[in-house]
Coordinates of C-alpha atoms and ligand atoms in Angstrom, one line a residue:
X5 CA 0.0 0.0 0.0
X6 CA 3.0 2.2 -0.4
X7 CA 3.0 4.9 -3.0
X8 CA 4.6 4.0 -6.3
X9 CA 7.5 6.3 -6.9
X10 CA 7.6 8.2 -10.1
X11 CA 8.1 6.8 -12.6
X12 CA 5.9 4.0 -11.7
X13 CA 7.9 1.4 -13.6
X14 CA 10.4 -0.3 -11.4
X15 CA 12.9 -2.8 -12.7
X16 CA 12.0 -6.5 -12.7
X17 CA 12.2 -8.4 -9.5
X18 CA 15.5 -8.6 -7.6
X19 CA 16.8 -12.2 -7.5
X20 CA 14.8 -14.0 -4.9
X21 CA 16.7 -15.7 -2.2
X22 CA 17.4 -19.2 -3.5
X23 CA 16.0 -20.9 -0.4
X24 CA 12.6 -19.4 -1.3
X25 CA 11.0 -22.8 -0.7
X26 CA 13.3 -23.8 2.1
X27 CA 16.4 -25.6 1.0
X28 CA 17.0 -27.3 4.3
X29 CA 14.7 -30.0 5.4
X30 CA 14.5 -27.8 8.4
X31 CA 13.5 -28.2 12.0
X32 CA 14.9 -28.3 15.4
X33 CA 18.6 -29.3 15.3
X34 CA 19.2 -32.7 16.9
X35 CA 22.4 -33.8 18.4
X36 CA 24.1 -30.5 18.5
X37 CA 27.3 -30.6 20.5
X38 CA 26.8 -28.9 23.8
X39 CA 29.6 -26.3 23.3
X40 CA 27.7 -24.9 20.4
X41 CA 24.7 -24.1 22.5
X42 CA 24.4 -21.2 24.9
X43 CA 24.0 -22.3 28.5
X44 CA 20.3 -21.1 28.4
X45 CA 19.4 -23.3 25.5
X46 CA 17.2 -26.3 26.0
X47 CA 19.1 -29.5 26.5
X48 CA 17.6 -31.8 24.0
X49 CA 15.7 -30.8 20.9
X50 CA 12.4 -32.6 20.4
X51 CA 10.1 -33.5 17.5
X52 CA 6.5 -32.3 18.0
X53 CA 4.7 -34.5 20.6
X54 CA 1.1 -35.0 21.5
X55 CA 0.3 -34.4 25.2
X56 CA -2.9 -35.7 26.7
X57 CA -4.5 -35.7 30.1
X58 CA -5.3 -33.0 32.7
X59 CA -1.9 -31.9 33.9
X60 CA 0.7 -30.4 31.6
X61 CA 4.1 -28.9 32.0
X62 CA 5.4 -26.6 29.4
X63 CA 8.9 -25.2 29.3
X64 CA 9.8 -22.1 27.3
X65 CA 13.4 -21.9 26.2
X66 CA 15.7 -21.0 23.4
X67 CA 16.5 -23.9 21.0
X68 CA 18.8 -24.0 17.9
X69 CA 17.0 -24.5 14.6
X70 CA 18.0 -24.6 11.0
X71 CA 15.3 -24.0 8.3
X72 CA 17.5 -22.3 5.6
X73 CA 20.9 -23.8 5.9
X74 CA 21.9 -21.3 8.6
X75 CA 21.5 -22.1 12.3
X76 CA 19.4 -19.7 14.3
X77 CA 17.9 -19.6 17.8
X78 CA 14.2 -20.1 18.1
X79 CA 11.8 -19.7 21.1
X80 CA 10.3 -23.0 21.7
X81 CA 7.8 -24.8 23.9
X82 CA 9.1 -28.1 25.2
X83 CA 11.9 -27.8 22.6
X84 CA 9.9 -28.2 19.4
X85 CA 8.3 -26.1 16.6
X86 CA 5.4 -26.1 16.8
X87 CA 5.1 -26.8 20.5
X88 CA 3.4 -30.0 21.6
X89 CA -0.1 -30.6 20.5
X90 CA -2.3 -30.4 23.6
X91 CA -5.2 -32.9 23.5
X92 CA -7.9 -32.0 26.1
X93 CA -11.4 -33.4 26.8
X94 CA -14.5 -31.3 27.1
X95 CA -15.6 -31.0 30.7
X96 CA -12.1 -31.6 32.2
X97 CA -10.5 -29.1 34.5
X98 CA -6.9 -28.8 33.3
X99 CA -3.8 -27.5 34.9
X100 CA -0.9 -26.1 32.8
X101 CA 2.4 -25.2 34.5
X102 CA 4.4 -23.0 32.2
X103 CA 8.1 -22.5 33.2
X104 CA 10.1 -19.6 31.7
X105 CA 13.7 -20.5 30.9
X106 CA 14.2 -17.4 28.8
X107 CA 16.0 -14.3 30.0
X108 CA 12.9 -12.2 29.2
X109 CA 9.3 -12.4 30.2
X110 CA 7.0 -14.7 28.4
X111 CA 3.3 -15.8 28.2
X112 CA 1.0 -18.3 26.6
X113 CA -2.5 -17.3 25.4
X114 CA -5.0 -20.1 24.7
X115 CA -6.5 -18.8 21.5
X116 CA -10.2 -19.2 21.1
X117 CA -10.6 -20.8 24.5
X118 CA -13.4 -19.5 26.7
X119 CA -12.0 -19.1 30.2
X120 CA -11.7 -16.7 33.1
X121 CA -9.7 -13.6 32.0
X122 CA -6.9 -14.2 34.5
X123 CA -6.1 -17.4 32.6
X124 CA -6.1 -15.8 29.2
X125 CA -2.4 -15.0 29.1
X126 CA -2.1 -11.5 27.8
X127 CA 0.6 -9.6 29.7
X128 CA -0.5 -6.2 31.0
X129 CA -4.2 -7.1 30.6
X130 CA -4.9 -10.6 32.0
X131 CA -1.8 -10.9 34.2
X132 CA 1.7 -9.5 34.6
X133 CA 3.4 -12.1 32.3
X134 CA 5.8 -14.9 33.4
X135 CA 9.1 -13.6 34.6
X136 CA 12.4 -15.4 33.8
X137 CA 12.8 -18.4 36.0
X138 CA 9.2 -18.3 37.1
X139 CA 6.5 -20.9 36.7
X140 CA 2.9 -19.8 36.1
X141 CA 0.0 -22.1 36.6
X142 CA -3.0 -21.9 34.4
X143 CA -6.1 -23.8 35.5
X144 CA -9.5 -23.7 33.9
X145 CA -12.4 -25.9 32.9
X146 CA -12.7 -26.8 29.3
X147 CA -16.2 -26.0 28.2
X148 CA -15.9 -26.4 24.4
X149 CA -14.7 -28.8 21.7
X150 CA -12.8 -28.5 18.5
X151 CA -9.5 -27.3 17.0
X152 CA -7.7 -24.4 18.6
X153 CA -4.1 -23.3 19.2
X154 CA -1.9 -21.4 21.6
X155 CA 0.9 -18.9 21.3
X156 CA 3.0 -16.4 23.1
X157 CA 1.5 -13.0 23.6
X158 CA 4.9 -11.4 24.5
X159 CA 7.0 -9.4 22.1
X160 CA 7.7 -11.2 18.9
X161 CA 8.1 -14.7 20.5
X162 CA 5.3 -16.0 18.3
X163 CA 7.3 -15.2 15.2
X164 CA 10.3 -17.1 16.5
X165 CA 8.5 -20.4 17.2
X166 CA 6.1 -20.1 20.1
X167 CA 2.9 -21.7 18.9
X168 CA 1.2 -25.1 19.1
X169 CA -2.1 -26.9 18.5
X170 CA -5.0 -27.6 20.9
X171 CA -7.4 -30.4 20.1
X172 CA -10.5 -30.7 22.4
X173 CA -12.4 -34.0 22.1
X174 CA -16.1 -33.9 22.9
X175 CA -17.2 -35.6 26.1
X176 CA -19.5 -37.7 24.0
X177 CA -18.9 -39.2 20.6
X178 CA -17.5 -36.8 18.0
X179 CA -20.2 -36.2 15.3
X180 CA -17.4 -35.8 12.8
X181 CA -16.3 -39.3 11.8
X182 CA -12.8 -39.8 10.5
X183 CA -10.4 -42.7 10.2
X184 CA -7.3 -40.5 10.5
X185 CA -6.8 -37.2 12.2
X186 CA -3.9 -34.9 11.5
X187 CA -3.1 -31.4 12.8
X188 CA -1.7 -29.2 10.1
X189 CA -0.1 -26.1 11.5
X190 CA 1.0 -23.5 8.9
X191 CA 3.5 -20.9 9.9
X192 CA 6.1 -18.5 8.7
X193 CA 9.8 -18.5 9.8
X194 CA 12.4 -15.8 9.3
X195 CA 16.1 -16.0 10.0
X196 CA 16.0 -12.2 10.7
X197 CA 15.4 -10.9 14.2
X198 CA 11.6 -9.9 14.2
X199 CA 12.7 -6.6 15.7
X200 CA 14.7 -6.0 12.5
X201 CA 11.7 -7.0 10.3
X202 CA 9.5 -4.5 12.2
X203 CA 12.1 -1.8 12.0
X204 CA 12.4 -2.2 8.2
X205 CA 8.6 -2.0 7.8
X206 CA 8.6 1.1 9.9
X207 CA 11.2 2.7 7.7
X208 CA 9.7 1.4 4.4
X209 CA 6.4 -0.4 4.5
X210 CA 6.9 -2.2 1.2
X211 CA 10.4 -3.3 2.0
X212 CA 9.5 -7.0 1.4
X213 CA 7.2 -6.4 -1.5
X214 CA 8.9 -7.6 -4.6
X215 CA 5.7 -8.0 -6.6
X216 CA 5.8 -4.3 -7.6
X217 CA 4.9 -3.4 -11.1
X218 CA 7.5 -4.1 -13.6
X219 CA 8.2 -3.1 -17.2
X220 CA 7.1 -6.6 -18.2
X221 CA 3.7 -6.0 -16.4
X222 CA 3.4 -2.7 -18.2
X223 CA 3.9 -4.2 -21.7
X224 CA 1.6 -7.1 -20.8
X225 CA -1.1 -4.6 -19.9
X226 CA -0.4 -2.7 -23.1
X227 CA -0.9 -5.9 -25.1
X228 CA -4.1 -6.7 -23.4
X229 CA -5.7 -3.4 -22.7
X230 CA -4.0 -1.0 -25.1
X231 CA -1.5 1.8 -24.4
X232 CA -4.0 4.3 -23.2
X233 CA -5.6 2.0 -20.6
X234 CA -2.2 0.8 -19.4
X235 CA -1.0 4.3 -18.8
X236 CA -4.3 5.3 -17.1
X237 CA -4.1 2.4 -14.8
X238 CA -0.7 3.4 -13.5
X239 CA -1.6 7.0 -13.3
X240 CA -4.7 6.1 -11.2
X241 CA -2.7 4.1 -8.7
X242 CA 0.0 6.8 -8.6
X243 CA -2.5 9.5 -7.9
X244 CA -4.0 7.5 -5.1
X245 CA -0.5 7.0 -3.8
X246 CA -1.2 3.3 -3.3
X247 CA 0.3 0.2 -4.6
X248 CA -2.1 -2.4 -6.1
X249 CA 0.4 -5.2 -5.4
X250 CA 0.5 -4.6 -1.7
X251 CA -0.9 -7.9 -0.6
X252 CA 1.3 -8.7 2.4
X253 CA 3.8 -6.7 4.4
X254 CA 6.2 -9.6 4.8
X255 CA 7.0 -12.0 2.0
X256 CA 9.1 -15.0 1.1
X257 CA 11.9 -12.6 0.6
X258 CA 12.5 -13.3 4.3
X259 CA 10.0 -16.0 5.1
X260 CA 10.3 -19.7 4.8
X261 CA 6.8 -21.2 5.1
X262 CA 6.4 -24.2 7.3
X263 CA 3.8 -27.0 7.6
X264 CA 4.0 -28.7 11.1
X265 CA 7.4 -27.1 11.5
X266 CA 8.7 -28.6 8.3
X267 CA 10.0 -26.7 5.2
X268 CA 8.6 -27.5 1.7
X269 CA 11.9 -29.4 1.1
X270 CA 11.3 -31.4 4.2
X271 CA 7.9 -32.4 3.0
X272 CA 5.8 -33.2 6.1
X273 CA 3.8 -36.3 5.3
X274 CA 0.6 -37.8 6.6
X275 CA -0.2 -41.4 5.8
X276 CA -3.6 -42.8 4.7
X277 CA -5.0 -46.0 3.2
X278 CA -7.1 -45.4 0.0
X279 CA -10.8 -45.0 0.8
X280 CA -10.2 -43.6 4.4
X281 CA -11.8 -40.4 5.6
X282 CA -8.9 -38.2 6.7
X283 CA -9.5 -35.2 9.0
X284 CA -7.1 -32.4 8.6
X285 CA -7.1 -29.7 11.2
X286 CA -5.6 -26.6 9.5
X287 CA -4.3 -24.0 11.9
X288 CA -2.7 -20.8 10.7
X289 CA -0.2 -20.2 13.4
X290 CA 1.9 -17.7 11.4
X291 CA 2.8 -14.2 12.3
X292 CA 1.8 -12.4 9.1
X293 CA 0.8 -14.9 6.3
X294 CA -2.6 -15.7 4.9
X295 CA -2.5 -19.1 3.1
X296 CA -4.6 -20.4 0.3
X297 CA -4.8 -24.1 0.8
X298 CA -5.7 -26.8 -1.7
X299 CA -5.0 -30.5 -2.4
X300 CA -4.9 -31.0 -6.1
X301 CA -7.0 -34.1 -7.0
X302 CA -9.0 -34.0 -3.8
X303 CA -12.1 -32.1 -2.7
X304 CA -12.1 -30.8 0.9
X305 CA -15.3 -30.9 2.9
X306 CA -15.1 -28.2 5.5
X307 CA -16.7 -29.4 8.7
X308 CA -15.4 -27.0 11.3
X309 CA -14.3 -23.3 11.5
X310 CA -12.5 -21.9 14.5
X311 CA -13.4 -25.0 16.5
X312 CA -17.2 -24.8 15.8
X313 CA -18.9 -27.5 13.7
X314 CA -20.4 -26.1 10.5
X315 CA -22.8 -27.5 7.9
X316 CA -20.4 -29.4 5.7
X317 CA -19.4 -27.6 2.5
X318 CA -17.3 -29.1 -0.2
X319 CA -14.6 -26.9 -1.8
X320 CA -11.4 -27.1 -3.9
X321 CA -9.6 -24.3 -2.0
X322 CA -9.8 -22.2 1.1
X323 CA -8.1 -19.1 2.4
X324 CA -7.0 -19.3 6.0
X325 CA -6.3 -16.0 7.8
X326 CA -3.8 -15.8 10.5
X327 CA -5.2 -17.4 13.7
X328 CA -8.1 -19.1 12.0
X329 CA -8.6 -22.8 12.0
X330 CA -10.5 -25.0 9.5
X331 CA -11.1 -28.7 9.8
X332 CA -11.7 -30.5 6.6
X333 CA -12.4 -34.1 5.6
X334 CA -10.7 -35.5 2.5
X335 CA -11.2 -39.0 1.1
X336 CA -8.2 -40.0 -1.1
X337 CA -9.3 -43.0 -3.2
X338 CA -6.2 -43.6 -5.2
X339 CA -3.0 -45.4 -4.1
X340 CA -1.0 -42.3 -4.8
X341 CA 0.5 -39.2 -3.0
X342 CA -1.4 -35.9 -2.9
X343 CA 0.2 -32.5 -2.3
X344 CA -1.1 -30.3 0.4
X345 CA -0.3 -26.9 -1.1
X346 CA -0.6 -23.7 0.9
X347 CA 0.6 -20.7 -1.1
X348 CA 1.0 -17.3 0.6
X349 CA -1.7 -14.8 -0.4
X350 CA 1.0 -12.6 -2.1
X351 CA 2.2 -15.6 -4.1
X352 CA 5.8 -15.3 -3.1
X353 CA 6.1 -18.8 -1.6
X354 CA 4.3 -21.8 -0.1
X355 CA 4.2 -24.3 2.6
X356 CA 3.8 -27.9 1.4
X357 CA 3.3 -31.4 2.6
X358 CA 2.0 -34.7 1.3
X359 CA -0.8 -37.2 2.0
X360 CA 0.7 -40.5 1.0
X361 CA -0.2 -44.2 1.2
X362 CA 3.5 -44.9 2.1
X363 CA 6.3 -42.8 3.5
X364 CA 8.7 -41.2 1.0
X365 CA 6.3 -40.5 -1.8
X366 CA 5.6 -37.0 -3.2
X367 CA 3.2 -35.7 -5.8
X368 CA 3.7 -32.8 -8.2
X369 CA 3.9 -29.4 -6.5
X370 CA 1.7 -26.8 -8.4
X371 CA 3.2 -23.6 -9.6
X372 CA 2.4 -20.5 -7.6
X373 CA -0.5 -18.6 -9.0
X374 CA 0.2 -15.2 -10.4
X375 CA -0.2 -12.4 -7.9
X376 CA -3.4 -10.4 -8.7
X377 CA -3.8 -6.7 -8.4
X378 CA -6.1 -5.2 -5.8
X379 CA -9.3 -4.2 -7.6
X380 CA -11.3 -1.0 -7.2
X381 CA -13.6 -3.1 -5.0
X382 CA -10.7 -3.6 -2.6
X383 CA -10.0 0.1 -2.8
X384 CA -13.4 1.6 -2.6
X385 CA -15.9 -1.0 -1.4
X386 CA -19.4 -0.6 -2.8
X387 CA -18.1 2.3 -4.9
X388 CA -15.7 0.1 -6.7
X389 CA -18.6 -1.6 -8.3
X390 CA -20.0 1.4 -10.1
X391 CA -22.3 2.9 -7.5
X392 CA -22.2 6.7 -6.9
X393 CA -21.6 8.9 -3.9
X394 CA -18.8 7.7 -1.7
X395 CA -15.1 7.9 -2.7
X396 CA -12.4 6.9 -0.3
X397 CA -11.3 10.1 1.3
X398 CA -7.7 10.8 1.6
X399 CA -6.1 12.7 4.4
X400 CA -3.8 15.6 4.3
X401 CA -2.6 18.1 1.9
X402 CA -1.2 15.6 -0.6
X403 CA -3.9 13.1 -0.7
X404 CA -6.9 15.3 -1.2
X405 CA -6.0 16.6 -4.7
X406 CA -4.9 13.2 -5.6
X407 CA -8.3 11.8 -4.7
X408 CA -10.0 14.4 -6.9
X409 CA -7.9 13.2 -9.8
X410 CA -8.6 9.6 -9.1
X411 CA -12.3 10.3 -9.1
X412 CA -11.9 11.9 -12.5
X413 CA -9.9 8.8 -13.5
X414 CA -12.7 6.6 -12.3
X415 CA -15.3 8.4 -14.3
X416 CA -13.1 8.1 -17.3
X417 CA -12.6 4.5 -16.6
X418 CA -16.3 3.5 -16.4
X419 CA -16.5 3.1 -20.2
X420 CA -13.0 2.1 -20.7
X421 CA -13.0 -1.0 -18.6
X422 CA -10.1 0.2 -16.5
X423 CA -11.9 -0.7 -13.3
X424 CA -11.8 -4.3 -14.3
X425 CA -8.5 -4.0 -16.1
X426 CA -8.5 -7.7 -17.1
X427 CA -8.6 -8.6 -13.4
X428 CA -11.3 -10.6 -11.9
X429 CA -14.0 -9.0 -9.8
X430 CA -15.9 -10.9 -7.1
X431 CA -18.3 -13.4 -8.5
X432 CA -21.8 -12.0 -9.0
X433 CA -22.8 -8.4 -9.4
X434 CA -24.5 -8.1 -6.1
X435 CA -22.3 -6.6 -3.5
X436 CA -24.4 -7.7 -0.6
X437 CA -27.2 -5.6 0.8
X438 CA -27.7 -2.0 -0.1
X439 CA -24.5 0.0 0.6
X440 CA -24.3 1.5 4.1
X441 CA -22.6 4.7 4.7
X442 CA -19.7 4.4 7.2
X443 CA -19.6 6.6 10.3
X444 CA -16.1 7.9 10.8
X445 CA -15.0 8.8 14.3
X446 CA -13.5 12.2 14.8
X447 CA -10.3 10.5 15.8
X448 CA -10.0 9.1 12.3
X449 CA -9.2 12.5 10.9
X450 CA -5.6 12.5 12.2
X451 CA -2.1 11.6 11.1
X452 CA -2.7 7.9 11.8
X453 CA -5.1 7.5 9.0
X454 CA -4.2 7.8 5.3
X455 CA -7.4 6.4 3.8
X456 CA -11.1 6.2 4.6
X457 CA -13.9 4.3 2.9
X458 CA -17.3 6.0 3.0
X459 CA -19.3 3.3 1.2
X460 CA -17.9 0.0 2.2
X461 CA -19.0 -3.3 0.6
X462 CA -20.9 -5.8 2.8
X463 CA -20.7 -9.0 0.8
X464 CA -19.4 -12.1 2.5
X465 CA -19.4 -14.2 -0.7
X466 CA -16.1 -12.8 -2.0
X467 CA -13.1 -15.2 -1.4
X468 CA -10.8 -12.2 -1.7
X469 CA -8.0 -11.0 -3.9
X470 CA -6.2 -13.7 -5.8
X471 CA -9.0 -16.2 -5.5
X472 CA -11.8 -14.6 -7.5
X473 CA -12.9 -16.6 -10.6
X474 CA -9.8 -18.8 -10.5
X475 CA -11.8 -21.8 -11.8
X476 CA -11.8 -23.5 -8.4
X477 CA -14.6 -23.6 -5.9
X478 CA -13.3 -21.4 -3.1
X479 CA -14.7 -21.2 0.4
X480 CA -16.1 -17.9 1.5
X481 CA -17.7 -16.7 4.8
X482 CA -21.1 -16.9 3.1
X483 CA -20.6 -20.7 2.9
X484 CA -20.2 -21.1 6.7
X485 CA -23.1 -21.9 8.9
X486 CA -22.5 -23.0 12.5
X487 CA -24.5 -26.0 13.4
X488 CA -27.1 -25.1 16.0
X489 CA -27.2 -21.4 15.3
X490 CA -26.3 -18.6 17.7
X491 CA -25.5 -19.2 21.3
X492 CA -27.8 -16.4 22.4
X493 CA -31.2 -15.9 20.8
X494 CA -31.3 -12.2 21.7
X495 CA -30.9 -9.5 19.2
X496 CA -28.5 -6.6 19.8
X497 CA -29.3 -4.1 22.5
X498 CA -26.5 -1.8 21.4
X499 CA -24.2 -1.2 18.5
X500 CA -20.5 -0.3 18.4
X501 CA -18.8 0.7 15.2
X502 CA -15.1 0.5 15.0
X503 CA -12.9 1.2 12.0
X504 CA -9.7 -0.6 11.0
X505 CA -7.3 2.1 10.1
X506 CA -3.7 2.7 9.2
X507 CA -1.1 5.0 7.7
X508 CA 1.2 3.1 5.4
X509 CA 3.8 5.8 5.2
X510 CA 4.3 5.6 8.9
X511 CA 3.5 1.9 9.2
X512 CA 1.1 2.7 12.0
X513 CA -2.0 0.5 12.5
X514 CA -4.9 1.5 14.7
X515 CA -8.6 1.3 15.5
X516 CA -10.6 4.5 14.7
X517 CA -7.3 6.2 14.1
X518 CA -6.0 5.6 17.6
X519 CA -3.0 3.3 18.2
X520 CA -3.3 1.2 21.4
X521 CA -1.1 3.6 23.4
X522 CA -3.5 6.5 22.7
X523 CA -6.7 4.6 23.2
X524 CA -8.9 3.9 26.2
X525 CA -10.7 0.6 26.8
X526 CA -13.9 -0.3 25.1
X527 CA -16.7 -1.0 27.6
X528 CA -19.1 -3.9 27.3
X529 CA -21.9 -4.2 29.9
X530 CA -21.8 -7.5 31.6
X531 CA -24.6 -9.7 30.1
X532 CA -25.5 -7.5 27.2
X533 CA -25.9 -8.6 23.7
X534 CA -24.2 -6.2 21.3
X535 CA -23.5 -5.7 17.7
X536 CA -20.0 -4.8 16.6
X537 CA -19.6 -3.2 13.2
X538 CA -16.1 -3.3 11.7
X539 CA -15.3 -1.1 8.7
X540 CA -12.0 -1.7 7.1
X541 CA -10.6 1.6 5.9
X542 CA -7.4 0.1 4.7
X543 CA -6.3 -1.9 1.6
X544 CA -5.2 -4.8 3.7
X545 CA -7.1 -7.7 5.1
X546 CA -7.1 -7.8 8.9
X547 CA -7.9 -10.9 11.0
X548 CA -9.6 -9.4 14.1
X549 CA -9.5 -11.5 17.3
X550 CA -11.7 -10.7 20.3
X551 CA -10.5 -12.6 23.4
X552 CA -12.7 -14.3 25.9
X553 CA -16.0 -14.2 24.0
X554 CA -17.4 -15.5 20.7
X555 CA -17.9 -13.3 17.7
X556 CA -21.1 -14.4 15.9
X557 CA -20.8 -13.1 12.3
X558 CA -24.0 -11.9 10.6
X559 CA -24.9 -12.1 6.9
X560 CA -25.3 -8.7 5.1
X561 CA -29.0 -8.8 5.8
X562 CA -28.4 -9.4 9.6
X563 CA -29.0 -13.1 9.9
X564 CA -26.7 -15.4 12.0
X565 CA -24.0 -16.8 9.8
X566 CA -21.1 -18.4 11.7
X567 CA -19.5 -18.3 15.2
X568 CA -15.8 -17.5 15.2
X569 CA -13.0 -16.2 17.4
X570 CA -11.2 -14.5 14.5
X571 CA -13.0 -12.6 11.8
X572 CA -11.0 -11.6 8.7
X573 CA -12.1 -8.3 7.3
X574 CA -11.3 -7.6 3.7
X575 CA -10.2 -4.2 2.3
X576 CA -13.0 -1.7 2.1
X577 CA -15.4 -4.3 3.7
X578 CA -18.0 -3.8 6.4
X579 CA -18.8 -6.8 8.6
X580 CA -21.1 -7.1 11.6
X581 CA -21.2 -9.6 14.4
X582 CA -23.0 -10.1 17.7
X583 CA -21.2 -10.7 21.0
X584 CA -22.7 -11.7 24.3
X585 CA -20.6 -10.0 27.0
X586 CA -20.8 -12.9 29.4
X587 CA -17.2 -12.9 30.5
X588 CA -16.2 -10.4 33.2
X589 CA -12.8 -8.8 33.2
X590 CA -10.2 -7.3 30.9
X591 CA -9.7 -8.7 27.4
X592 CA -7.6 -8.0 24.4
X593 CA -9.0 -7.2 21.0
X594 CA -6.6 -6.9 18.1
X595 CA -5.5 -7.6 14.6
X596 CA -3.8 -11.0 14.6
X597 CA -1.1 -9.8 12.1
X598 CA 1.7 -9.6 14.6
X599 CA 3.3 -6.5 13.3
X600 CA -0.1 -4.7 12.9
X601 CA -0.8 -5.6 16.5
X602 CA 2.5 -4.2 17.6
X603 CA 2.1 -1.1 15.5
X604 CA -1.1 -0.3 17.4
X605 CA -4.1 -2.2 16.0
X606 CA -5.1 -3.3 19.5
X607 CA -7.7 -2.4 22.1
X608 CA -8.5 -3.4 25.6
X609 CA -12.1 -4.5 26.3
X610 CA -13.5 -4.2 29.8
X611 CA -16.6 -6.3 30.6
X612 CA -18.1 -4.9 33.8
Ligands
LIG725 CU1 -4.0 -5.9 10.6

């Protein structure tokens, strides 16, 4: 979302790092001689274990890893990446003792778990954090079932390896029948210090964006759309001071994408016998990466979203936002391997594994899809589809005149097809219910906001940039229906509208234009049923996570859709969900992109 410098044509991509797909098989280093390890490193490195029962002991420590050919130190839980898979049973009271062997404070947050706020694990909100050398005891009753995960809520520890899966078995028989059951944790690893990554983004928000428009792109557009349209397209993006290729802040330029802690070269493998029903519990435990997941040759039947059973829906592909989970059933019939392919949304790399009838097999790995440009819909919401009245409003002396020009450009484009520009629009002309005008808070008119959307789109049937009209059946939120409906039959008594905001030049992220440090807590009245309205005033997708309570997403016309703990809000989109404020205490509410959260897209919620 950075401005494109004049002239808008930058030279073709710099050479990508050769380990783009992870040259090293990767993982925690076994058998490292003791003198190579700092004294504070964990003694023995471990493969991922499954821990069951009611009592757990987790140890946080530094452990040497090697994902790229270069040894690095990771922050691990019980010495593995991901940390151990915790298998709980509904109705059990569990005790988790977490010992900190780092020389800095740590924490574990149980993502999506409904529990007393003191057990939620967010330093500064739920508890003080776990000091070096200290052991903190978490104890709570497990009141839910399904697939969840856990991660550090301290500093950038999550980026350096602190995450793991939680599987909660129902007290009674599981209505989802499967012959095999695999957790598939997707994540992103960097050899860089996350502080360095963050500092680079602060200095230049498109530092890791190597998808920028090239001379080759320009001539391709000229060939397809003609010289005039190709020039217009670039002029428009320049005038808006935006970059249509800004799909992710951090790319494979620094990331190696992992599946169950294994690089693509390492090829994590799950075994099956032909004809079996295989349950895959996809968890996106990455810091910054949205993955588009598919298994060429197999249909995936989605049976659970964020731990909640949904009416089964069969798709070819799904996008999993950071912190979401999706359980799918696949039924491989042939005696052959199948690739589990999870490409990053910006198409710079992928995580990959294999379902195979025998160890050691591999299937073809598909080519990465071409990165797609953000469309006018992503930019302007309902406006981007040809309605009238609400342009995105820029802020500041530079942006305003630019916006006037872009409006002019838009009008000119209407007949010239620039809006579509050869790039796919969301399926179907309907953009949800009638457009709703956004209510911008006064605090949005400040230096922390470089863009506002007045007429957001409300459709949930858009799979998002890069997945529109790709010839595959792609899951959208409109496909998800939680079995059993809402937890609370009441309608909303009150409505809160919050805007997802940012300023790309400064790499600040905020809610209603206020970074966390400048904000005051949001108050929920204990017991109330309230409607939250999110309007995304930015060009990036933000997976928003409310701790401690469920978010019950509504359809554009206000009917119950799906219960989630993390709701991904697309650019220029307005979504609404209902919350029952039944959990007293102090809770975190934030974007789950780690660097967005750290840059200020975070609020405290007080339920009293
Ligand atoms: Cu965000």
